[in-house]
Amino acid sequence: MERDLQPTSMIVIGGQWGDEGKGKVVDLLSAGVAAAVRFNGGNNAGHTVKFEDRHFALHFIPSGIIHGHVRCYMGAWMVIDPVGVLREIDGLGEQGVDVIGRLALSERATVILPTHRALDGAREAARGAGSIGTTRRGIGPAYQDRAQRRALTTGLLRKPRTFAEHAVRVMEAHNRELGLLYGAEPVDLEAARLELEEAAERLAPLVAEVGPQILGHLSRREPVLFEGAQGVMLDLFQGTYPYVTSSSCLPGAAAVSCGIPVRALGPAVGVMKAYVTRVGGGPFPTELDGATGDHLRKRGNEFGTTTGRPRRCGWFDAAAARYAARVAGLDGIALTKLDVLDDLDEIRVAVRYRGPDGAEYVEPPADLDTLGSLEPVYETLPGWHAETVGTLDAAALPARARAYVEFLERQVGVPVVLVSTGPRREETFILGRSPLAQMLKTLMTGLDQPGQKS
Ligand code: IMP
């Protein structure tokens, strides 16, 4: 690849604590890309895409798959439950989306075993009040085995019998841990072995080295979209550790995951809600416990795609967003769910935090005890009391809604390039004429039909 590569690629990541609406944004942009890439996490993610009367909930497979012309890749930093991936492939097939021939899975990804799920649950129960609130999909235990260098990688799926035998040996060790440390029931290894061997047989043809294929798209100047899961504040290193997921959610992780140069990634768009939600434990400075929080949850339908858990809701936290924009190097913000704020009298935004000693913080500190002692400093903006649902361009936004968006831009220091005002594809518009806005517009044009081959 040329050193002076002008990337035709773009990376979309979560700018908050996950669930920002990445699925919809990626789906929109996928209309104009040749390839979509998931690079981190596993089925802890739940990316929702609505198209006409169809509703897709994707957990492993890139949201770009809904578009029949898009080739999809899953990178090495992902954790893969073979049975779960197959279920998703079959589910898409039932909804008329043909996956086979369009999906490649890195041979270097980590396999999630049924015992990883059991360990995730047992460890969460043992943590008691200090639980992380994981999705119990086995994500943390699978990544732990990877770091411990006893995980099975997806390359082994090409040898189904050997794969199942190795899996049994690892699961025996897990079963001992489940019994001895947690007094939990062991997983039925024979049933697991059969299921895993069968899954490996079906998944083997998808296993590939994905880096050269992704670089091939780029060298042909075909647009590639990298799709992050979770969000910056859940990143293993830069998030609110230990209340984080076990992978990196930042743009750089995509390069590591796919085995491609960082310069191949293109501009970074951070998806942020017009307010904030969080699922699971951990600090949340702007959380609302009362009626306004309930209102946001209800109007925003803030219940987990993966676990169904009610999400914690709060005001937009510009200090956290400023931090996320800095560590992820965001070039633009895709602001979602603006319409959820439509009937509020006033809207608050945390612009910084203040400590008990009066010290001010413009970003969240790493130390959670310190963060827990801080109070958000709010600015209050008037509500717009008008429907923004389905607004199709910036000019049609109520003046106060526009002022709210501009206020967030100034506070975070990053332009808002896309606004979403409803769950459907059409309920979106691009803001401004920057090169990034133009690139988004180009990618969004030519919306096609789900599952159609072109
Ligand atoms: P895990 O990723 O299942 O280990 O969960 C760790 C933390 O990340 C928990 O607080 C989860 O609720 C949160 N989490 C993981 N995946 C997502 C996601 O896709 N959206 C929102 N929160 C997530």
PDB file of C-alpha atoms in Angstrom, residues 13-232:
ATOM      1  CA  ILE A  13     -17.169   3.837  17.432  1.00  0.00           C
ATOM      2  CA  GLY A  14     -19.278   4.387  20.537  1.00  0.00           C
ATOM      3  CA  GLY A  15     -18.404   7.676  22.256  1.00  0.00           C
ATOM      4  CA  GLN A  16     -20.116   6.952  25.585  1.00  0.00           C
ATOM      5  CA  TRP A  17     -20.906   3.728  27.506  1.00  0.00           C
ATOM      6  CA  GLY A  18     -22.225   1.722  24.549  1.00  0.00           C
ATOM      7  CA  ASP A  19     -25.786   1.578  23.161  1.00  0.00           C
ATOM      8  CA  GLU A  20     -25.369   4.930  21.417  1.00  0.00           C
ATOM      9  CA  GLY A  21     -27.101   3.794  18.224  1.00  0.00           C
ATOM     10  CA  LYS A  22     -24.049   2.616  16.279  1.00  0.00           C
ATOM     11  CA  GLY A  23     -26.111  -0.058  14.511  1.00  0.00           C
ATOM     12  CA  LYS A  24     -28.274   2.500  12.776  1.00  0.00           C
ATOM     13  CA  VAL A  25     -25.386   4.799  11.842  1.00  0.00           C
ATOM     14  CA  VAL A  26     -23.308   1.928  10.456  1.00  0.00           C
ATOM     15  CA  ASP A  27     -26.315   0.598   8.569  1.00  0.00           C
ATOM     16  CA  LEU A  28     -26.828   3.995   6.917  1.00  0.00           C
ATOM     17  CA  LEU A  29     -23.206   4.368   5.892  1.00  0.00           C
ATOM     18  CA  SER A  30     -22.996   0.787   4.664  1.00  0.00           C
ATOM     19  CA  ALA A  31     -25.056   1.740   1.623  1.00  0.00           C
ATOM     20  CA  GLY A  32     -21.894   3.150   0.087  1.00  0.00           C
ATOM     21  CA  VAL A  33     -19.190   0.781   1.318  1.00  0.00           C
ATOM     22  CA  ALA A  34     -17.739  -2.388  -0.129  1.00  0.00           C
ATOM     23  CA  ALA A  35     -16.772  -3.883   3.213  1.00  0.00           C
ATOM     24  CA  ALA A  36     -17.743  -3.655   6.897  1.00  0.00           C
ATOM     25  CA  VAL A  37     -15.505  -4.822   9.723  1.00  0.00           C
ATOM     26  CA  ARG A  38     -16.262  -5.652  13.373  1.00  0.00           C
ATOM     27  CA  PHE A  39     -13.063  -5.555  15.395  1.00  0.00           C
ATOM     28  CA  ASN A  40     -13.772  -5.982  19.119  1.00  0.00           C
ATOM     29  CA  GLY A  41     -16.036  -7.707  21.627  1.00  0.00           C
ATOM     30  CA  GLY A  42     -18.549 -10.417  20.919  1.00  0.00           C
ATOM     31  CA  ASN A  43     -22.216 -10.952  21.680  1.00  0.00           C
ATOM     32  CA  ASN A  44     -22.098  -8.542  24.598  1.00  0.00           C
ATOM     33  CA  ALA A  45     -22.909  -6.085  21.808  1.00  0.00           C
ATOM     34  CA  GLY A  46     -26.405  -5.698  20.420  1.00  0.00           C
ATOM     35  CA  HIS A  47     -26.644  -3.547  17.318  1.00  0.00           C
ATOM     36  CA  THR A  48     -30.185  -2.770  16.291  1.00  0.00           C
ATOM     37  CA  VAL A  49     -31.093  -1.973  12.718  1.00  0.00           C
ATOM     38  CA  LYS A  50     -34.623  -1.176  11.568  1.00  0.00           C
ATOM     39  CA  PHE A  51     -35.503  -1.298   7.909  1.00  0.00           C
ATOM     40  CA  GLU A  52     -39.115  -0.937   6.749  1.00  0.00           C
ATOM     41  CA  ASP A  53     -40.980  -3.535   8.787  1.00  0.00           C
ATOM     42  CA  ARG A  54     -37.880  -5.551   9.513  1.00  0.00           C
ATOM     43  CA  HIS A  55     -35.949  -5.371  12.746  1.00  0.00           C
ATOM     44  CA  PHE A  56     -32.458  -6.830  12.980  1.00  0.00           C
ATOM     45  CA  ALA A  57     -30.528  -7.326  16.228  1.00  0.00           C
ATOM     46  CA  LEU A  58     -26.913  -8.164  15.480  1.00  0.00           C
ATOM     47  CA  HIS A  59     -24.490  -9.350  18.099  1.00  0.00           C
ATOM     48  CA  PHE A  60     -21.400 -10.720  16.326  1.00  0.00           C
ATOM     49  CA  ILE A  61     -21.817  -9.954  12.652  1.00  0.00           C
ATOM     50  CA  PRO A  62     -21.147  -6.419  11.350  1.00  0.00           C
ATOM     51  CA  SER A  63     -24.344  -4.411  10.879  1.00  0.00           C
ATOM     52  CA  GLY A  64     -23.239  -3.831   7.264  1.00  0.00           C
ATOM     53  CA  ILE A  65     -24.363  -7.398   6.464  1.00  0.00           C
ATOM     54  CA  ILE A  66     -27.938  -6.169   5.986  1.00  0.00           C
ATOM     55  CA  HIS A  67     -26.769  -4.638   2.687  1.00  0.00           C
ATOM     56  CA  GLY A  68     -26.451  -7.378   0.103  1.00  0.00           C
ATOM     57  CA  HIS A  69     -23.421  -5.835  -1.633  1.00  0.00           C
ATOM     58  CA  VAL A  70     -21.278  -5.498   1.509  1.00  0.00           C
ATOM     59  CA  ARG A  71     -18.560  -7.985   2.347  1.00  0.00           C
ATOM     60  CA  CYS A  72     -18.147  -8.418   6.100  1.00  0.00           C
ATOM     61  CA  TYR A  73     -15.137  -9.234   8.220  1.00  0.00           C
ATOM     62  CA  MET A  74     -14.720 -10.144  11.875  1.00  0.00           C
ATOM     63  CA  GLY A  75     -11.288  -9.345  13.322  1.00  0.00           C
ATOM     64  CA  ALA A  76      -8.878 -11.116  15.666  1.00  0.00           C
ATOM     65  CA  TRP A  77      -9.716  -8.939  18.698  1.00  0.00           C
ATOM     66  CA  MET A  78     -13.215 -10.399  18.696  1.00  0.00           C
ATOM     67  CA  VAL A  79     -14.445 -13.227  20.919  1.00  0.00           C
ATOM     68  CA  ILE A  80     -16.567 -15.740  19.051  1.00  0.00           C
ATOM     69  CA  ASP A  81     -19.142 -18.190  20.351  1.00  0.00           C
ATOM     70  CA  PRO A  82     -19.339 -20.580  17.377  1.00  0.00           C
ATOM     71  CA  VAL A  83     -22.878 -21.711  18.190  1.00  0.00           C
ATOM     72  CA  GLY A  84     -24.031 -18.120  18.705  1.00  0.00           C
ATOM     73  CA  VAL A  85     -22.548 -16.956  15.390  1.00  0.00           C
ATOM     74  CA  LEU A  86     -24.316 -19.763  13.548  1.00  0.00           C
ATOM     75  CA  ARG A  87     -27.594 -18.894  15.218  1.00  0.00           C
ATOM     76  CA  GLU A  88     -27.152 -15.336  14.005  1.00  0.00           C
ATOM     77  CA  ILE A  89     -26.291 -16.454  10.464  1.00  0.00           C
ATOM     78  CA  ASP A  90     -29.377 -18.695  10.387  1.00  0.00           C
ATOM     79  CA  GLY A  91     -31.578 -15.941  11.836  1.00  0.00           C
ATOM     80  CA  LEU A  92     -30.437 -13.513   9.144  1.00  0.00           C
ATOM     81  CA  GLY A  93     -31.128 -16.172   6.508  1.00  0.00           C
ATOM     82  CA  GLU A  94     -34.691 -16.534   7.826  1.00  0.00           C
ATOM     83  CA  GLN A  95     -35.099 -12.760   7.460  1.00  0.00           C
ATOM     84  CA  GLY A  96     -33.971 -12.937   3.848  1.00  0.00           C
ATOM     85  CA  VAL A  97     -30.370 -11.797   4.365  1.00  0.00           C
ATOM     86  CA  ASP A  98     -27.955 -14.108   2.605  1.00  0.00           C
ATOM     87  CA  VAL A  99     -24.691 -14.224   4.573  1.00  0.00           C
ATOM     88  CA  ILE A 100     -22.711 -17.093   3.098  1.00  0.00           C
ATOM     89  CA  GLY A 101     -20.029 -15.972   0.688  1.00  0.00           C
ATOM     90  CA  ARG A 102     -20.003 -12.469   2.215  1.00  0.00           C
ATOM     91  CA  LEU A 103     -18.656 -13.115   5.698  1.00  0.00           C
ATOM     92  CA  ALA A 104     -15.092 -13.889   6.732  1.00  0.00           C
ATOM     93  CA  LEU A 105     -13.919 -14.603  10.254  1.00  0.00           C
ATOM     94  CA  SER A 106     -10.316 -14.009  11.290  1.00  0.00           C
ATOM     95  CA  GLU A 107      -8.426 -17.180  12.064  1.00  0.00           C
ATOM     96  CA  ARG A 108      -6.884 -15.396  15.036  1.00  0.00           C
ATOM     97  CA  ALA A 109     -10.022 -14.553  17.038  1.00  0.00           C
ATOM     98  CA  THR A 110     -10.725 -16.093  20.452  1.00  0.00           C
ATOM     99  CA  VAL A 111     -13.349 -18.791  20.932  1.00  0.00           C
ATOM    100  CA  ILE A 112     -15.970 -18.370  23.676  1.00  0.00           C
ATOM    101  CA  LEU A 113     -16.772 -21.746  25.254  1.00  0.00           C
ATOM    102  CA  PRO A 114     -19.919 -22.628  27.250  1.00  0.00           C
ATOM    103  CA  THR A 115     -17.753 -22.788  30.392  1.00  0.00           C
ATOM    104  CA  HIS A 116     -16.687 -19.158  29.815  1.00  0.00           C
ATOM    105  CA  ARG A 117     -20.349 -18.208  30.110  1.00  0.00           C
ATOM    106  CA  ALA A 118     -20.719 -20.255  33.285  1.00  0.00           C
ATOM    107  CA  LEU A 119     -17.585 -18.660  34.770  1.00  0.00           C
ATOM    108  CA  ASP A 120     -18.815 -15.165  33.856  1.00  0.00           C
ATOM    109  CA  GLY A 121     -22.039 -15.805  35.790  1.00  0.00           C
ATOM    110  CA  ALA A 122     -20.301 -17.444  38.767  1.00  0.00           C
ATOM    111  CA  ARG A 123     -17.755 -14.626  39.085  1.00  0.00           C
ATOM    112  CA  GLU A 124     -20.408 -11.954  38.857  1.00  0.00           C
ATOM    113  CA  ALA A 125     -22.436 -13.674  41.591  1.00  0.00           C
ATOM    114  CA  ALA A 126     -19.289 -13.919  43.747  1.00  0.00           C
ATOM    115  CA  ARG A 127     -18.578 -10.185  43.335  1.00  0.00           C
ATOM    116  CA  GLY A 128     -21.902  -9.434  45.093  1.00  0.00           C
ATOM    117  CA  ALA A 129     -22.521  -5.715  45.532  1.00  0.00           C
ATOM    118  CA  GLY A 130     -19.311  -4.917  43.610  1.00  0.00           C
ATOM    119  CA  SER A 131     -20.483  -6.751  40.492  1.00  0.00           C
ATOM    120  CA  ILE A 132     -19.610  -5.231  37.115  1.00  0.00           C
ATOM    121  CA  GLY A 133     -23.007  -6.103  35.698  1.00  0.00           C
ATOM    122  CA  THR A 134     -21.500  -7.989  32.753  1.00  0.00           C
ATOM    123  CA  THR A 135     -23.701  -9.372  30.011  1.00  0.00           C
ATOM    124  CA  ARG A 136     -22.766 -12.908  31.216  1.00  0.00           C
ATOM    125  CA  ARG A 137     -21.877 -13.961  27.693  1.00  0.00           C
ATOM    126  CA  GLY A 138     -18.427 -15.208  28.768  1.00  0.00           C
ATOM    127  CA  ILE A 139     -16.630 -12.188  27.327  1.00  0.00           C
ATOM    128  CA  GLY A 140     -14.240 -11.475  30.238  1.00  0.00           C
ATOM    129  CA  PRO A 141     -13.300 -15.149  30.891  1.00  0.00           C
ATOM    130  CA  ALA A 142     -12.623 -15.714  27.162  1.00  0.00           C
ATOM    131  CA  TYR A 143     -10.322 -12.680  26.947  1.00  0.00           C
ATOM    132  CA  GLN A 144      -8.686 -13.790  30.191  1.00  0.00           C
ATOM    133  CA  ASP A 145      -7.845 -17.160  28.620  1.00  0.00           C
ATOM    134  CA  ARG A 146      -6.432 -15.325  25.624  1.00  0.00           C
ATOM    135  CA  ALA A 147      -4.106 -13.292  27.858  1.00  0.00           C
ATOM    136  CA  GLN A 148      -3.269 -16.442  29.794  1.00  0.00           C
ATOM    137  CA  ARG A 149      -2.457 -18.123  26.461  1.00  0.00           C
ATOM    138  CA  ARG A 150      -4.728 -21.081  26.830  1.00  0.00           C
ATOM    139  CA  ALA A 151      -7.599 -19.856  24.629  1.00  0.00           C
ATOM    140  CA  LEU A 152      -8.574 -21.640  21.441  1.00  0.00           C
ATOM    141  CA  THR A 153      -8.356 -19.512  18.333  1.00  0.00           C
ATOM    142  CA  THR A 154     -10.835 -19.629  15.495  1.00  0.00           C
ATOM    143  CA  GLY A 155      -8.225 -21.081  13.115  1.00  0.00           C
ATOM    144  CA  LEU A 156      -8.778 -24.403  14.860  1.00  0.00           C
ATOM    145  CA  LEU A 157     -12.391 -24.462  13.640  1.00  0.00           C
ATOM    146  CA  ARG A 158     -10.920 -25.780  10.376  1.00  0.00           C
ATOM    147  CA  LYS A 159     -10.237 -29.082  12.198  1.00  0.00           C
ATOM    148  CA  PRO A 160     -13.572 -29.713  13.900  1.00  0.00           C
ATOM    149  CA  ARG A 161     -12.661 -32.910  15.755  1.00  0.00           C
ATOM    150  CA  THR A 162      -9.308 -31.584  17.065  1.00  0.00           C
ATOM    151  CA  PHE A 163     -11.022 -28.315  17.965  1.00  0.00           C
ATOM    152  CA  ALA A 164     -13.689 -30.113  20.007  1.00  0.00           C
ATOM    153  CA  GLU A 165     -11.074 -32.252  21.779  1.00  0.00           C
ATOM    154  CA  HIS A 166      -8.953 -29.226  22.718  1.00  0.00           C
ATOM    155  CA  ALA A 167     -12.089 -27.436  23.835  1.00  0.00           C
ATOM    156  CA  VAL A 168     -12.949 -30.298  26.185  1.00  0.00           C
ATOM    157  CA  ARG A 169      -9.515 -30.098  27.824  1.00  0.00           C
ATOM    158  CA  VAL A 170      -9.856 -26.370  28.441  1.00  0.00           C
ATOM    159  CA  MET A 171     -13.440 -26.829  29.666  1.00  0.00           C
ATOM    160  CA  GLU A 172     -12.323 -29.512  32.135  1.00  0.00           C
ATOM    161  CA  ALA A 173     -10.065 -26.923  33.763  1.00  0.00           C
ATOM    162  CA  HIS A 174     -12.956 -24.436  33.778  1.00  0.00           C
ATOM    163  CA  ASN A 175     -15.278 -26.992  35.353  1.00  0.00           C
ATOM    164  CA  ARG A 176     -12.761 -27.575  38.159  1.00  0.00           C
ATOM    165  CA  GLU A 177     -12.633 -23.836  38.779  1.00  0.00           C
ATOM    166  CA  LEU A 178     -16.435 -23.604  38.736  1.00  0.00           C
ATOM    167  CA  GLY A 179     -16.746 -26.333  41.357  1.00  0.00           C
ATOM    168  CA  LEU A 180     -13.790 -25.547  43.598  1.00  0.00           C
ATOM    169  CA  LEU A 181     -13.952 -21.767  43.684  1.00  0.00           C
ATOM    170  CA  TYR A 182     -17.630 -21.054  43.194  1.00  0.00           C
ATOM    171  CA  GLY A 183     -19.446 -24.279  44.149  1.00  0.00           C
ATOM    172  CA  ALA A 184     -21.202 -24.017  40.779  1.00  0.00           C
ATOM    173  CA  GLU A 185     -22.577 -26.841  38.619  1.00  0.00           C
ATOM    174  CA  PRO A 186     -20.156 -28.139  35.984  1.00  0.00           C
ATOM    175  CA  VAL A 187     -21.003 -27.731  32.300  1.00  0.00           C
ATOM    176  CA  ASP A 188     -22.007 -30.955  30.483  1.00  0.00           C
ATOM    177  CA  LEU A 189     -18.865 -31.543  28.441  1.00  0.00           C
ATOM    178  CA  GLU A 190     -20.228 -34.246  26.147  1.00  0.00           C
ATOM    179  CA  ALA A 191     -23.142 -32.080  25.027  1.00  0.00           C
ATOM    180  CA  ALA A 192     -20.759 -29.127  24.610  1.00  0.00           C
ATOM    181  CA  ARG A 193     -18.289 -31.216  22.595  1.00  0.00           C
ATOM    182  CA  LEU A 194     -20.956 -32.362  20.132  1.00  0.00           C
ATOM    183  CA  GLU A 195     -22.355 -28.880  19.709  1.00  0.00           C
ATOM    184  CA  LEU A 196     -18.918 -27.332  19.185  1.00  0.00           C
ATOM    185  CA  GLU A 197     -17.791 -29.943  16.666  1.00  0.00           C
ATOM    186  CA  GLU A 198     -20.956 -29.466  14.653  1.00  0.00           C
ATOM    187  CA  ALA A 199     -20.598 -25.685  14.748  1.00  0.00           C
ATOM    188  CA  ALA A 200     -16.943 -25.908  13.668  1.00  0.00           C
ATOM    189  CA  GLU A 201     -17.897 -27.968  10.627  1.00  0.00           C
ATOM    190  CA  ARG A 202     -20.278 -25.272   9.464  1.00  0.00           C
ATOM    191  CA  LEU A 203     -18.087 -22.288  10.328  1.00  0.00           C
ATOM    192  CA  ALA A 204     -14.802 -23.645   8.919  1.00  0.00           C
ATOM    193  CA  PRO A 205     -15.370 -22.258   5.392  1.00  0.00           C
ATOM    194  CA  LEU A 206     -15.681 -18.725   6.814  1.00  0.00           C
ATOM    195  CA  VAL A 207     -12.308 -18.766   8.566  1.00  0.00           C
ATOM    196  CA  ALA A 208      -9.666 -16.694   6.766  1.00  0.00           C
ATOM    197  CA  GLU A 209      -6.821 -14.266   7.164  1.00  0.00           C
ATOM    198  CA  VAL A 210      -8.796 -11.029   6.964  1.00  0.00           C
ATOM    199  CA  GLY A 211      -6.047  -8.357   6.854  1.00  0.00           C
ATOM    200  CA  PRO A 212      -4.961  -8.896   3.228  1.00  0.00           C
ATOM    201  CA  GLN A 213      -8.598  -8.960   2.087  1.00  0.00           C
ATOM    202  CA  ILE A 214      -9.344  -5.662   3.851  1.00  0.00           C
ATOM    203  CA  LEU A 215      -6.194  -4.087   2.418  1.00  0.00           C
ATOM    204  CA  GLY A 216      -7.260  -5.403  -0.993  1.00  0.00           C
ATOM    205  CA  HIS A 217     -10.468  -3.341  -0.791  1.00  0.00           C
ATOM    206  CA  LEU A 218      -8.470  -0.266   0.162  1.00  0.00           C
ATOM    207  CA  SER A 219      -5.913  -0.681  -2.607  1.00  0.00           C
ATOM    208  CA  ARG A 220      -8.830  -0.851  -5.082  1.00  0.00           C
ATOM    209  CA  ARG A 221     -10.139   2.332  -3.424  1.00  0.00           C
ATOM    210  CA  GLU A 222     -13.294   0.559  -2.278  1.00  0.00           C
ATOM    211  CA  PRO A 223     -14.703   2.141   0.888  1.00  0.00           C
ATOM    212  CA  VAL A 224     -14.365   0.132   4.096  1.00  0.00           C
ATOM    213  CA  LEU A 225     -16.288   0.817   7.283  1.00  0.00           C
ATOM    214  CA  PHE A 226     -14.862  -0.258  10.646  1.00  0.00           C
ATOM    215  CA  GLU A 227     -17.550  -0.781  13.246  1.00  0.00           C
ATOM    216  CA  GLY A 228     -16.693  -0.613  16.954  1.00  0.00           C
ATOM    217  CA  ALA A 229     -18.696  -2.283  19.706  1.00  0.00           C
ATOM    218  CA  GLN A 230     -19.353  -0.895  23.219  1.00  0.00           C
ATOM    219  CA  GLY A 231     -17.905   2.606  23.721  1.00  0.00           C
ATOM    220  CA  VAL A 232     -14.875   4.635  24.766  1.00  0.00           C
TER     221      VAL A 232
END
